[in-house]
PDB file of C-alpha atoms in Angstrom:
ATOM      1  CA  MET U   1      93.858 -15.791 -17.621  1.00  0.00           C
ATOM      2  CA  PRO U   2      91.664 -18.036 -19.394  1.00  0.00           C
ATOM      3  CA  ALA U   3      92.606 -21.617 -19.805  1.00  0.00           C
ATOM      4  CA  ARG U   4      93.974 -22.485 -22.904  1.00  0.00           C
ATOM      5  CA  ARG U   5      91.731 -24.822 -25.097  1.00  0.00           C
ATOM      6  CA  ASP U   6      93.965 -27.632 -26.659  1.00  0.00           C
ATOM      7  CA  PRO U   7      92.833 -29.761 -29.431  1.00  0.00           C
ATOM      8  CA  LEU U   8      94.089 -32.843 -27.292  1.00  0.00           C
ATOM      9  CA  ILE U   9      92.269 -31.789 -23.986  1.00  0.00           C
ATOM     10  CA  GLU U  10      89.551 -30.972 -24.918  1.00  0.00           C
ATOM     11  CA  ARG U  11      89.114 -34.889 -26.585  1.00  0.00           C
ATOM     12  CA  PHE U  12      90.196 -35.729 -23.347  1.00  0.00           C
ATOM     13  CA  LEU U  13      87.615 -33.955 -21.376  1.00  0.00           C
ATOM     14  CA  ASP U  14      85.045 -35.401 -23.844  1.00  0.00           C
ATOM     15  CA  HIS U  15      85.750 -39.150 -23.066  1.00  0.00           C
ATOM     16  CA  LEU U  16      85.960 -37.809 -19.172  1.00  0.00           C
ATOM     17  CA  TRP U  17      81.300 -36.536 -19.976  1.00  0.00           C
ATOM     18  CA  LEU U  18      80.863 -39.239 -22.375  1.00  0.00           C
ATOM     19  CA  GLU U  19      82.438 -41.906 -21.067  1.00  0.00           C
ATOM     20  CA  LYS U  20      82.708 -41.546 -16.246  1.00  0.00           C
ATOM     21  CA  GLY U  21      80.155 -38.537 -16.458  1.00  0.00           C
ATOM     22  CA  LEU U  22      81.943 -36.247 -14.602  1.00  0.00           C
ATOM     23  CA  SER U  23      81.050 -33.002 -13.400  1.00  0.00           C
ATOM     24  CA  ASP U  24      81.933 -29.585 -15.003  1.00  0.00           C
ATOM     25  CA  ASN U  25      83.335 -28.471 -12.059  1.00  0.00           C
ATOM     26  CA  THR U  26      85.490 -31.996 -11.763  1.00  0.00           C
ATOM     27  CA  ARG U  27      86.640 -31.739 -15.236  1.00  0.00           C
ATOM     28  CA  SER U  28      87.420 -27.762 -15.369  1.00  0.00           C
ATOM     29  CA  ALA U  29      89.729 -28.992 -12.785  1.00  0.00           C
ATOM     30  CA  TYR U  30      91.717 -31.567 -15.367  1.00  0.00           C
ATOM     31  CA  ARG U  31      91.209 -28.103 -17.661  1.00  0.00           C
ATOM     32  CA  THR U  32      93.133 -26.168 -15.258  1.00  0.00           C
ATOM     33  CA  ASP U  33      95.933 -28.871 -14.489  1.00  0.00           C
ATOM     34  CA  LEU U  34      96.266 -30.500 -18.078  1.00  0.00           C
ATOM     35  CA  SER U  35      96.124 -26.394 -19.010  1.00  0.00           C
ATOM     36  CA  LEU U  36      98.744 -24.968 -17.135  1.00  0.00           C
ATOM     37  CA  PHE U  37     101.093 -28.009 -17.951  1.00  0.00           C
ATOM     38  CA  ALA U  38     100.794 -27.661 -21.844  1.00  0.00           C
ATOM     39  CA  ASP U  39     101.857 -23.844 -20.685  1.00  0.00           C
ATOM     40  CA  TRP U  40     104.503 -24.593 -18.917  1.00  0.00           C
ATOM     41  CA  LEU U  41     105.760 -27.139 -22.037  1.00  0.00           C
ATOM     42  CA  ALA U  42     105.439 -24.612 -24.309  1.00  0.00           C
ATOM     43  CA  LEU U  43     107.833 -22.359 -23.222  1.00  0.00           C
ATOM     44  CA  ARG U  44     110.379 -24.961 -23.441  1.00  0.00           C
ATOM     45  CA  SER U  45     109.784 -25.398 -26.581  1.00  0.00           C
ATOM     46  CA  LEU U  46     108.075 -29.443 -26.020  1.00  0.00           C
ATOM     47  CA  SER U  47     104.053 -30.531 -26.664  1.00  0.00           C
ATOM     48  CA  LEU U  48     101.920 -32.171 -24.738  1.00  0.00           C
ATOM     49  CA  GLU U  49     101.796 -35.358 -27.342  1.00  0.00           C
ATOM     50  CA  ALA U  50     105.415 -35.620 -26.600  1.00  0.00           C
ATOM     51  CA  ALA U  51     106.370 -34.891 -23.542  1.00  0.00           C
ATOM     52  CA  GLY U  52     107.975 -38.296 -22.271  1.00  0.00           C
ATOM     53  CA  ARG U  53     109.372 -38.309 -18.249  1.00  0.00           C
ATOM     54  CA  ASP U  54     111.387 -36.380 -17.669  1.00  0.00           C
ATOM     55  CA  ALA U  55     109.831 -33.453 -18.328  1.00  0.00           C
ATOM     56  CA  ILE U  56     107.529 -34.975 -16.065  1.00  0.00           C
ATOM     57  CA  LEU U  57     109.451 -34.996 -13.434  1.00  0.00           C
ATOM     58  CA  ASP U  58     111.142 -31.849 -14.337  1.00  0.00           C
ATOM     59  CA  HIS U  59     107.964 -30.274 -13.791  1.00  0.00           C
ATOM     60  CA  LEU U  60     107.450 -31.824 -10.723  1.00  0.00           C
ATOM     61  CA  ALA U  61     110.365 -30.152  -9.398  1.00  0.00           C
ATOM     62  CA  TRP U  62     109.300 -26.901 -11.051  1.00  0.00           C
ATOM     63  CA  ARG U  63     106.705 -27.293  -8.976  1.00  0.00           C
ATOM     64  CA  PHE U  64     108.638 -28.032  -5.093  1.00  0.00           C
ATOM     65  CA  ASP U  65     110.180 -24.911  -5.977  1.00  0.00           C
ATOM     66  CA  GLN U  66     107.548 -23.091  -6.244  1.00  0.00           C
ATOM     67  CA  ALA U  67     105.700 -24.059  -3.216  1.00  0.00           C
ATOM     68  CA  TYR U  68     102.687 -25.504  -4.797  1.00  0.00           C
ATOM     69  CA  THR U  69     101.450 -28.103  -1.931  1.00  0.00           C
ATOM     70  CA  ALA U  70     101.836 -32.083  -2.551  1.00  0.00           C
ATOM     71  CA  ARG U  71      97.958 -32.771  -2.953  1.00  0.00           C
ATOM     72  CA  SER U  72      98.154 -30.261  -5.322  1.00  0.00           C
ATOM     73  CA  THR U  73     100.688 -31.833  -7.440  1.00  0.00           C
ATOM     74  CA  ALA U  74      99.049 -35.167  -6.781  1.00  0.00           C
ATOM     75  CA  ARG U  75      96.126 -33.960  -8.074  1.00  0.00           C
ATOM     76  CA  LEU U  76      98.060 -32.621 -11.195  1.00  0.00           C
ATOM     77  CA  LEU U  77      98.923 -36.132 -11.622  1.00  0.00           C
ATOM     78  CA  SER U  78      96.372 -38.044 -11.286  1.00  0.00           C
ATOM     79  CA  SER U  79      95.359 -35.942 -14.494  1.00  0.00           C
ATOM     80  CA  LEU U  80      98.525 -36.077 -16.164  1.00  0.00           C
ATOM     81  CA  ARG U  81      97.651 -39.880 -15.714  1.00  0.00           C
ATOM     82  CA  GLY U  82      93.955 -40.361 -17.226  1.00  0.00           C
ATOM     83  CA  PHE U  83      95.312 -37.951 -19.806  1.00  0.00           C
ATOM     84  CA  TYR U  84      98.471 -39.980 -21.403  1.00  0.00           C
ATOM     85  CA  ARG U  85      95.845 -43.535 -20.873  1.00  0.00           C
ATOM     86  CA  PHE U  86      93.803 -41.519 -22.705  1.00  0.00           C
ATOM     87  CA  LEU U  87      95.592 -40.294 -25.999  1.00  0.00           C
ATOM     88  CA  VAL U  88      97.735 -44.244 -25.952  1.00  0.00           C
ATOM     89  CA  ARG U  89      94.375 -45.701 -26.039  1.00  0.00           C
ATOM     90  CA  GLU U  90      93.905 -43.391 -29.093  1.00  0.00           C
ATOM     91  CA  GLN U  91      96.787 -44.543 -30.323  1.00  0.00           C
ATOM     92  CA  VAL U  92      98.136 -40.513 -29.886  1.00  0.00           C
ATOM     93  CA  ARG U  93     100.844 -41.905 -28.570  1.00  0.00           C
ATOM     94  CA  ALA U  94     102.464 -45.487 -28.029  1.00  0.00           C
ATOM     95  CA  SER U  95     103.624 -45.489 -24.469  1.00  0.00           C
ATOM     96  CA  ASP U  96     102.111 -43.472 -20.815  1.00  0.00           C
ATOM     97  CA  PRO U  97     105.265 -40.811 -19.600  1.00  0.00           C
ATOM     98  CA  THR U  98     103.771 -41.731 -16.362  1.00  0.00           C
ATOM     99  CA  LEU U  99     104.279 -45.312 -15.266  1.00  0.00           C
ATOM    100  CA  GLN U 100     107.004 -44.105 -13.561  1.00  0.00           C
ATOM    101  CA  VAL U 101     106.115 -41.103 -12.032  1.00  0.00           C
ATOM    102  CA  ASP U 102     105.458 -41.606  -8.275  1.00  0.00           C
ATOM    103  CA  LEU U 103     102.673 -39.449  -6.489  1.00  0.00           C
ATOM    104  CA  PRO U 104     103.778 -37.694  -3.482  1.00  0.00           C
ATOM    105  CA  ARG U 105     102.915 -39.066  -0.316  1.00  0.00           C
ATOM    106  CA  ILE U 106     100.023 -36.421   0.848  1.00  0.00           C
ATOM    107  CA  GLY U 107      98.399 -37.117   4.369  1.00  0.00           C
ATOM    108  CA  LYS U 108      94.756 -36.676   4.761  1.00  0.00           C
ATOM    109  CA  PRO U 109      93.542 -33.219   6.793  1.00  0.00           C
ATOM    110  CA  LEU U 110      91.379 -34.132   9.181  1.00  0.00           C
ATOM    111  CA  PRO U 111      88.063 -32.254   8.732  1.00  0.00           C
ATOM    112  CA  LYS U 112      87.378 -29.154  10.870  1.00  0.00           C
ATOM    113  CA  ALA U 113      84.184 -29.548  11.516  1.00  0.00           C
ATOM    114  CA  PRO U 114      82.404 -27.087  13.898  1.00  0.00           C
ATOM    115  CA  SER U 115      80.619 -27.948  16.981  1.00  0.00           C
ATOM    116  CA  GLU U 116      77.214 -28.917  17.663  1.00  0.00           C
ATOM    117  CA  ALA U 117      76.587 -25.785  19.745  1.00  0.00           C
ATOM    118  CA  GLN U 118      78.239 -23.534  17.241  1.00  0.00           C
ATOM    119  CA  ILE U 119      75.636 -25.156  14.478  1.00  0.00           C
ATOM    120  CA  GLU U 120      73.483 -24.564  17.208  1.00  0.00           C
ATOM    121  CA  ALA U 121      73.868 -21.154  17.335  1.00  0.00           C
ATOM    122  CA  LEU U 122      75.037 -20.762  13.101  1.00  0.00           C
ATOM    123  CA  LEU U 123      71.203 -22.425  12.625  1.00  0.00           C
ATOM    124  CA  ALA U 124      69.657 -19.550  15.584  1.00  0.00           C
ATOM    125  CA  ALA U 125      71.219 -16.671  13.451  1.00  0.00           C
ATOM    126  CA  PRO U 126      68.954 -15.872  10.132  1.00  0.00           C
ATOM    127  CA  ASP U 127      65.998 -13.355  10.924  1.00  0.00           C
ATOM    128  CA  VAL U 128      63.428 -15.830  10.216  1.00  0.00           C
ATOM    129  CA  ASP U 129      60.765 -12.840  10.177  1.00  0.00           C
ATOM    130  CA  THR U 130      62.151 -11.834   6.954  1.00  0.00           C
ATOM    131  CA  PRO U 131      61.813 -14.080   3.996  1.00  0.00           C
ATOM    132  CA  LEU U 132      65.455 -14.217   2.737  1.00  0.00           C
ATOM    133  CA  GLY U 133      66.368 -15.242   6.929  1.00  0.00           C
ATOM    134  CA  LEU U 134      63.443 -17.353   6.877  1.00  0.00           C
ATOM    135  CA  ARG U 135      64.737 -19.094   3.179  1.00  0.00           C
ATOM    136  CA  ASP U 136      68.227 -19.280   4.925  1.00  0.00           C
ATOM    137  CA  ARG U 137      67.789 -20.541   8.026  1.00  0.00           C
ATOM    138  CA  THR U 138      65.096 -23.414   5.766  1.00  0.00           C
ATOM    139  CA  MET U 139      68.401 -24.315   3.673  1.00  0.00           C
ATOM    140  CA  LEU U 140      71.041 -24.297   6.964  1.00  0.00           C
ATOM    141  CA  GLU U 141      68.865 -26.678   8.099  1.00  0.00           C
ATOM    142  CA  VAL U 142      68.521 -29.249   5.259  1.00  0.00           C
ATOM    143  CA  LEU U 143      71.704 -28.897   4.685  1.00  0.00           C
ATOM    144  CA  TYR U 144      72.831 -29.459   8.257  1.00  0.00           C
ATOM    145  CA  ALA U 145      69.881 -32.403   7.793  1.00  0.00           C
ATOM    146  CA  THR U 146      71.060 -33.980   4.771  1.00  0.00           C
ATOM    147  CA  GLY U 147      74.421 -34.024   3.902  1.00  0.00           C
ATOM    148  CA  LEU U 148      74.081 -32.876   0.557  1.00  0.00           C
ATOM    149  CA  ARG U 149      76.671 -30.782  -1.018  1.00  0.00           C
ATOM    150  CA  VAL U 150      76.583 -27.392  -1.691  1.00  0.00           C
ATOM    151  CA  SER U 151      75.564 -27.423  -5.758  1.00  0.00           C
ATOM    152  CA  GLU U 152      72.686 -29.991  -4.603  1.00  0.00           C
ATOM    153  CA  LEU U 153      71.493 -28.058  -2.030  1.00  0.00           C
ATOM    154  CA  VAL U 154      70.780 -24.454  -4.699  1.00  0.00           C
ATOM    155  CA  GLY U 155      70.106 -27.141  -7.323  1.00  0.00           C
ATOM    156  CA  LEU U 156      67.506 -29.069  -5.446  1.00  0.00           C
ATOM    157  CA  THR U 157      63.781 -28.127  -6.869  1.00  0.00           C
ATOM    158  CA  LEU U 158      59.773 -29.086  -5.208  1.00  0.00           C
ATOM    159  CA  GLU U 159      59.962 -32.209  -6.710  1.00  0.00           C
ATOM    160  CA  GLN U 160      62.484 -33.796  -5.427  1.00  0.00           C
ATOM    161  CA  VAL U 161      61.827 -32.875  -1.921  1.00  0.00           C
ATOM    162  CA  SER U 162      58.887 -35.129   0.090  1.00  0.00           C
ATOM    163  CA  LEU U 163      57.597 -33.491   3.421  1.00  0.00           C
ATOM    164  CA  ARG U 164      55.316 -36.159   2.876  1.00  0.00           C
ATOM    165  CA  GLN U 165      57.429 -39.042   3.505  1.00  0.00           C
ATOM    166  CA  GLY U 166      60.548 -37.192   4.742  1.00  0.00           C
ATOM    167  CA  LEU U 167      63.198 -37.631   1.788  1.00  0.00           C
ATOM    168  CA  VAL U 168      65.718 -35.226  -0.158  1.00  0.00           C
ATOM    169  CA  ARG U 169      66.390 -37.157  -3.736  1.00  0.00           C
ATOM    170  CA  THR U 170      69.055 -35.698  -5.222  1.00  0.00           C
ATOM    171  CA  VAL U 171      71.375 -36.538  -8.156  1.00  0.00           C
ATOM    172  CA  GLY U 172      75.451 -36.276  -7.103  1.00  0.00           C
ATOM    173  CA  LYS U 173      78.765 -37.367  -8.792  1.00  0.00           C
ATOM    174  CA  GLY U 174      78.546 -39.241 -11.246  1.00  0.00           C
ATOM    175  CA  ASN U 175      74.796 -38.860 -12.063  1.00  0.00           C
ATOM    176  CA  LYS U 176      74.153 -41.305  -8.929  1.00  0.00           C
ATOM    177  CA  GLU U 177      70.738 -41.226  -6.891  1.00  0.00           C
ATOM    178  CA  ARG U 178      70.550 -41.334  -3.199  1.00  0.00           C
ATOM    179  CA  LEU U 179      67.480 -41.022  -1.378  1.00  0.00           C
ATOM    180  CA  VAL U 180      69.008 -38.764   1.966  1.00  0.00           C
ATOM    181  CA  PRO U 181      65.470 -38.434   5.336  1.00  0.00           C
ATOM    182  CA  LEU U 182      65.390 -34.551   6.291  1.00  0.00           C
ATOM    183  CA  GLY U 183      64.512 -34.711   9.714  1.00  0.00           C
ATOM    184  CA  GLN U 184      61.543 -34.271  11.409  1.00  0.00           C
ATOM    185  CA  GLU U 185      63.077 -30.119  11.953  1.00  0.00           C
ATOM    186  CA  ALA U 186      64.295 -29.492   8.336  1.00  0.00           C
ATOM    187  CA  ALA U 187      60.821 -30.549   7.763  1.00  0.00           C
ATOM    188  CA  PHE U 188      59.556 -28.014   9.842  1.00  0.00           C
ATOM    189  CA  TRP U 189      61.073 -25.513   8.390  1.00  0.00           C
ATOM    190  CA  LEU U 190      60.705 -26.002   4.946  1.00  0.00           C
ATOM    191  CA  GLU U 191      57.311 -26.179   5.412  1.00  0.00           C
ATOM    192  CA  ARG U 192      57.054 -23.118   6.696  1.00  0.00           C
ATOM    193  CA  TYR U 193      58.972 -21.612   4.143  1.00  0.00           C
ATOM    194  CA  TYR U 194      56.948 -22.935   1.768  1.00  0.00           C
ATOM    195  CA  ARG U 195      53.999 -21.186   3.787  1.00  0.00           C
ATOM    196  CA  GLU U 196      55.241 -17.927   4.082  1.00  0.00           C
ATOM    197  CA  ALA U 197      58.723 -17.339   2.184  1.00  0.00           C
ATOM    198  CA  ARG U 198      58.972 -18.470  -0.935  1.00  0.00           C
ATOM    199  CA  GLY U 199      56.171 -17.184  -2.561  1.00  0.00           C
ATOM    200  CA  SER U 200      57.242 -13.319  -1.575  1.00  0.00           C
ATOM    201  CA  LEU U 201      60.622 -14.648  -2.688  1.00  0.00           C
ATOM    202  CA  LEU U 202      59.198 -16.048  -6.341  1.00  0.00           C
ATOM    203  CA  GLY U 203      57.167 -12.472  -6.521  1.00  0.00           C
ATOM    204  CA  GLY U 204      54.574 -14.522  -8.858  1.00  0.00           C
ATOM    205  CA  ARG U 205      57.720 -15.835 -10.983  1.00  0.00           C
ATOM    206  CA  PRO U 206      56.886 -19.615 -12.175  1.00  0.00           C
ATOM    207  CA  ALA U 207      60.493 -21.552 -10.944  1.00  0.00           C
ATOM    208  CA  ASP U 208      60.789 -25.403  -9.172  1.00  0.00           C
ATOM    209  CA  VAL U 209      64.493 -24.718  -7.599  1.00  0.00           C
ATOM    210  CA  VAL U 210      63.431 -24.961  -4.212  1.00  0.00           C
ATOM    211  CA  PHE U 211      65.320 -21.860  -2.642  1.00  0.00           C
ATOM    212  CA  PRO U 212      65.787 -19.048  -5.357  1.00  0.00           C
ATOM    213  CA  SER U 213      67.754 -16.134  -4.776  1.00  0.00           C
ATOM    214  CA  LEU U 214      65.848 -12.429  -4.648  1.00  0.00           C
ATOM    215  CA  ARG U 215      65.710 -12.762  -9.040  1.00  0.00           C
ATOM    216  CA  GLY U 216      63.603 -16.089  -8.647  1.00  0.00           C
ATOM    217  CA  GLU U 217      66.373 -17.787 -10.105  1.00  0.00           C
ATOM    218  CA  GLN U 218      68.555 -20.722  -8.620  1.00  0.00           C
ATOM    219  CA  MET U 219      71.055 -19.143  -6.438  1.00  0.00           C
ATOM    220  CA  THR U 220      74.657 -19.623  -7.042  1.00  0.00           C
ATOM    221  CA  ARG U 221      76.691 -22.023  -4.613  1.00  0.00           C
ATOM    222  CA  GLN U 222      79.035 -18.869  -4.568  1.00  0.00           C
ATOM    223  CA  THR U 223      75.600 -16.473  -3.186  1.00  0.00           C
ATOM    224  CA  PHE U 224      75.517 -18.901  -0.543  1.00  0.00           C
ATOM    225  CA  TRP U 225      78.857 -19.509   0.663  1.00  0.00           C
ATOM    226  CA  HIS U 226      78.406 -15.648   1.213  1.00  0.00           C
ATOM    227  CA  ARG U 227      74.907 -15.861   3.120  1.00  0.00           C
ATOM    228  CA  ILE U 228      76.642 -18.540   5.763  1.00  0.00           C
ATOM    229  CA  LYS U 229      79.478 -15.983   6.421  1.00  0.00           C
ATOM    230  CA  GLN U 230      77.145 -13.055   7.107  1.00  0.00           C
ATOM    231  CA  HIS U 231      75.617 -15.738  10.187  1.00  0.00           C
ATOM    232  CA  ALA U 232      78.624 -16.806  10.963  1.00  0.00           C
ATOM    233  CA  ALA U 233      79.575 -13.781  12.124  1.00  0.00           C
ATOM    234  CA  VAL U 234      76.078 -12.489  13.637  1.00  0.00           C
ATOM    235  CA  ALA U 235      76.469 -16.056  15.432  1.00  0.00           C
ATOM    236  CA  GLY U 236      80.308 -14.817  16.788  1.00  0.00           C
ATOM    237  CA  ILE U 237      82.173 -17.871  15.357  1.00  0.00           C
ATOM    238  CA  THR U 238      85.212 -16.916  14.541  1.00  0.00           C
ATOM    239  CA  SER U 239      86.547 -20.041  12.709  1.00  0.00           C
ATOM    240  CA  THR U 240      86.065 -20.689   8.576  1.00  0.00           C
ATOM    241  CA  LEU U 241      82.498 -21.849   7.724  1.00  0.00           C
ATOM    242  CA  SER U 242      81.505 -23.325   4.496  1.00  0.00           C
ATOM    243  CA  PRO U 243      78.858 -25.083   3.143  1.00  0.00           C
ATOM    244  CA  HIS U 244      82.045 -27.293   2.587  1.00  0.00           C
ATOM    245  CA  THR U 245      82.358 -27.600   6.796  1.00  0.00           C
ATOM    246  CA  LEU U 246      78.206 -27.846   7.460  1.00  0.00           C
ATOM    247  CA  ARG U 247      78.790 -31.118   5.320  1.00  0.00           C
ATOM    248  CA  HIS U 248      81.724 -32.238   8.025  1.00  0.00           C
ATOM    249  CA  ALA U 249      79.473 -31.299  10.576  1.00  0.00           C
ATOM    250  CA  PHE U 250      77.161 -33.859   9.142  1.00  0.00           C
ATOM    251  CA  ALA U 251      78.921 -36.500   8.482  1.00  0.00           C
ATOM    252  CA  THR U 252      80.851 -36.093  12.456  1.00  0.00           C
ATOM    253  CA  HIS U 253      77.489 -35.688  14.164  1.00  0.00           C
ATOM    254  CA  LEU U 254      76.184 -38.444  13.141  1.00  0.00           C
ATOM    255  CA  LEU U 255      79.348 -40.711  14.213  1.00  0.00           C
ATOM    256  CA  ASN U 256      79.211 -39.099  16.515  1.00  0.00           C
ATOM    257  CA  HIS U 257      76.139 -40.318  17.704  1.00  0.00           C
ATOM    258  CA  GLY U 258      76.903 -43.583  17.342  1.00  0.00           C
ATOM    259  CA  ALA U 259      75.877 -43.960  13.588  1.00  0.00           C
ATOM    260  CA  ASP U 260      78.385 -46.374  11.379  1.00  0.00           C
ATOM    261  CA  LEU U 261      80.805 -45.403   8.663  1.00  0.00           C
ATOM    262  CA  ARG U 262      78.908 -47.443   5.935  1.00  0.00           C
ATOM    263  CA  THR U 263      75.466 -45.658   6.854  1.00  0.00           C
ATOM    264  CA  VAL U 264      77.304 -41.847   6.534  1.00  0.00           C
ATOM    265  CA  GLN U 265      78.735 -43.386   3.833  1.00  0.00           C
ATOM    266  CA  MET U 266      75.848 -43.939   1.907  1.00  0.00           C
ATOM    267  CA  LEU U 267      74.038 -40.158   3.135  1.00  0.00           C
ATOM    268  CA  LEU U 268      77.172 -38.816   1.490  1.00  0.00           C
ATOM    269  CA  GLY U 269      77.206 -40.446  -1.589  1.00  0.00           C
ATOM    270  CA  HIS U 270      80.006 -41.264  -1.968  1.00  0.00           C
ATOM    271  CA  SER U 271      81.255 -44.227  -4.345  1.00  0.00           C
ATOM    272  CA  ASP U 272      83.735 -45.680  -2.526  1.00  0.00           C
ATOM    273  CA  LEU U 273      84.275 -45.900   1.214  1.00  0.00           C
ATOM    274  CA  SER U 274      87.278 -44.846   1.333  1.00  0.00           C
ATOM    275  CA  THR U 275      86.415 -41.787   0.824  1.00  0.00           C
ATOM    276  CA  THR U 276      84.660 -41.865   3.643  1.00  0.00           C
ATOM    277  CA  GLN U 277      87.294 -43.130   5.722  1.00  0.00           C
ATOM    278  CA  ILE U 278      89.068 -40.026   6.524  1.00  0.00           C
ATOM    279  CA  TYR U 279      86.331 -39.202   9.805  1.00  0.00           C
ATOM    280  CA  THR U 280      87.342 -43.275  10.706  1.00  0.00           C
ATOM    281  CA  HIS U 281      89.115 -41.145  13.239  1.00  0.00           C
ATOM    282  CA  VAL U 282      86.065 -39.370  14.888  1.00  0.00           C
ATOM    283  CA  ALA U 283      84.340 -43.064  15.027  1.00  0.00           C
ATOM    284  CA  LYS U 284      87.826 -44.773  16.337  1.00  0.00           C
ATOM    285  CA  ALA U 285      87.651 -41.495  19.499  1.00  0.00           C
ATOM    286  CA  ARG U 286      84.245 -42.426  19.939  1.00  0.00           C
ATOM    287  CA  LEU U 287      84.731 -45.961  20.670  1.00  0.00           C
ATOM    288  CA  GLN U 288      87.556 -45.865  23.082  1.00  0.00           C
ATOM    289  CA  ALA U 289      84.883 -43.147  24.614  1.00  0.00           C
ATOM    290  CA  LEU U 290      81.981 -45.982  24.972  1.00  0.00           C
ATOM    291  CA  HIS U 291      84.916 -48.920  26.031  1.00  0.00           C
ATOM    292  CA  ALA U 292      86.071 -46.155  28.684  1.00  0.00           C
ATOM    293  CA  GLU U 293      82.708 -45.693  29.948  1.00  0.00           C
ATOM    294  CA  HIS U 294      81.511 -49.147  30.237  1.00  0.00           C
ATOM    295  CA  HIS U 295      84.094 -51.857  30.668  1.00  0.00           C
ATOM    296  CA  PRO U 296      85.256 -53.327  33.443  1.00  0.00           C
ATOM    297  CA  ARG U 297      88.932 -52.302  32.564  1.00  0.00           C
ATOM    298  CA  GLY U 298      88.064 -49.792  30.929  1.00  0.00           C
TER     299      GLY U 298
END
């Protein structure tokens, strides 16, 4: 069932786009959270603009009974806080009912990055003697070399990639641009892919997207995820793989080989170092290993 289009919610989403530049995916998550809460209120003859602290607490208790995760509930409460702050600012209501509602405690899960051996097996899985296989191999190489978000990868255009400089210029969350090094291996596969496969996939159709689908259009994120699953099966990898786990692998393997958190933050396009600190355990483990290996009392 599609999320209901509440006028107040749509005004709030327009505000997020105009003033904060949030992506379509982020605003869609806000819409889902707020619409589900509005539907729950409506069943109890309440409205979004009139709901008070007690209604929010009742809803959180209901979510607990329905076995919603603490993480999803925290995301909902974050959506509600932003929404009610907006309503107060717009003078739709006098006070924010979320001010005295605490966030549920959640622990950040450690990223389950594939090992370097698994990555090597995955990269070797596509049949590079076919245009489709060569495209997939190149996409995997670029993803692992750069740590791009999947939306950034499938949306890459020719002008964003400089083989001469060995750089990818991408625009991430909040319309923030960053430059990411390609590395020699990814550059090699890109050159080969341009030379041997891209024209065949396009079939003479004009397009500026680097990795077109068989229809010569931009590939969807879901299609690429499906391709990864296929290649993981060929590589004999039974653990769950996705574009996001490959992004985790990029960050984790950089740290394992001596990169610092600030560098990884810049490469991933995180606006705040606290987001990158989910990888602190990786950096600590490497420091402990180095200490044990090199310190006279390690």
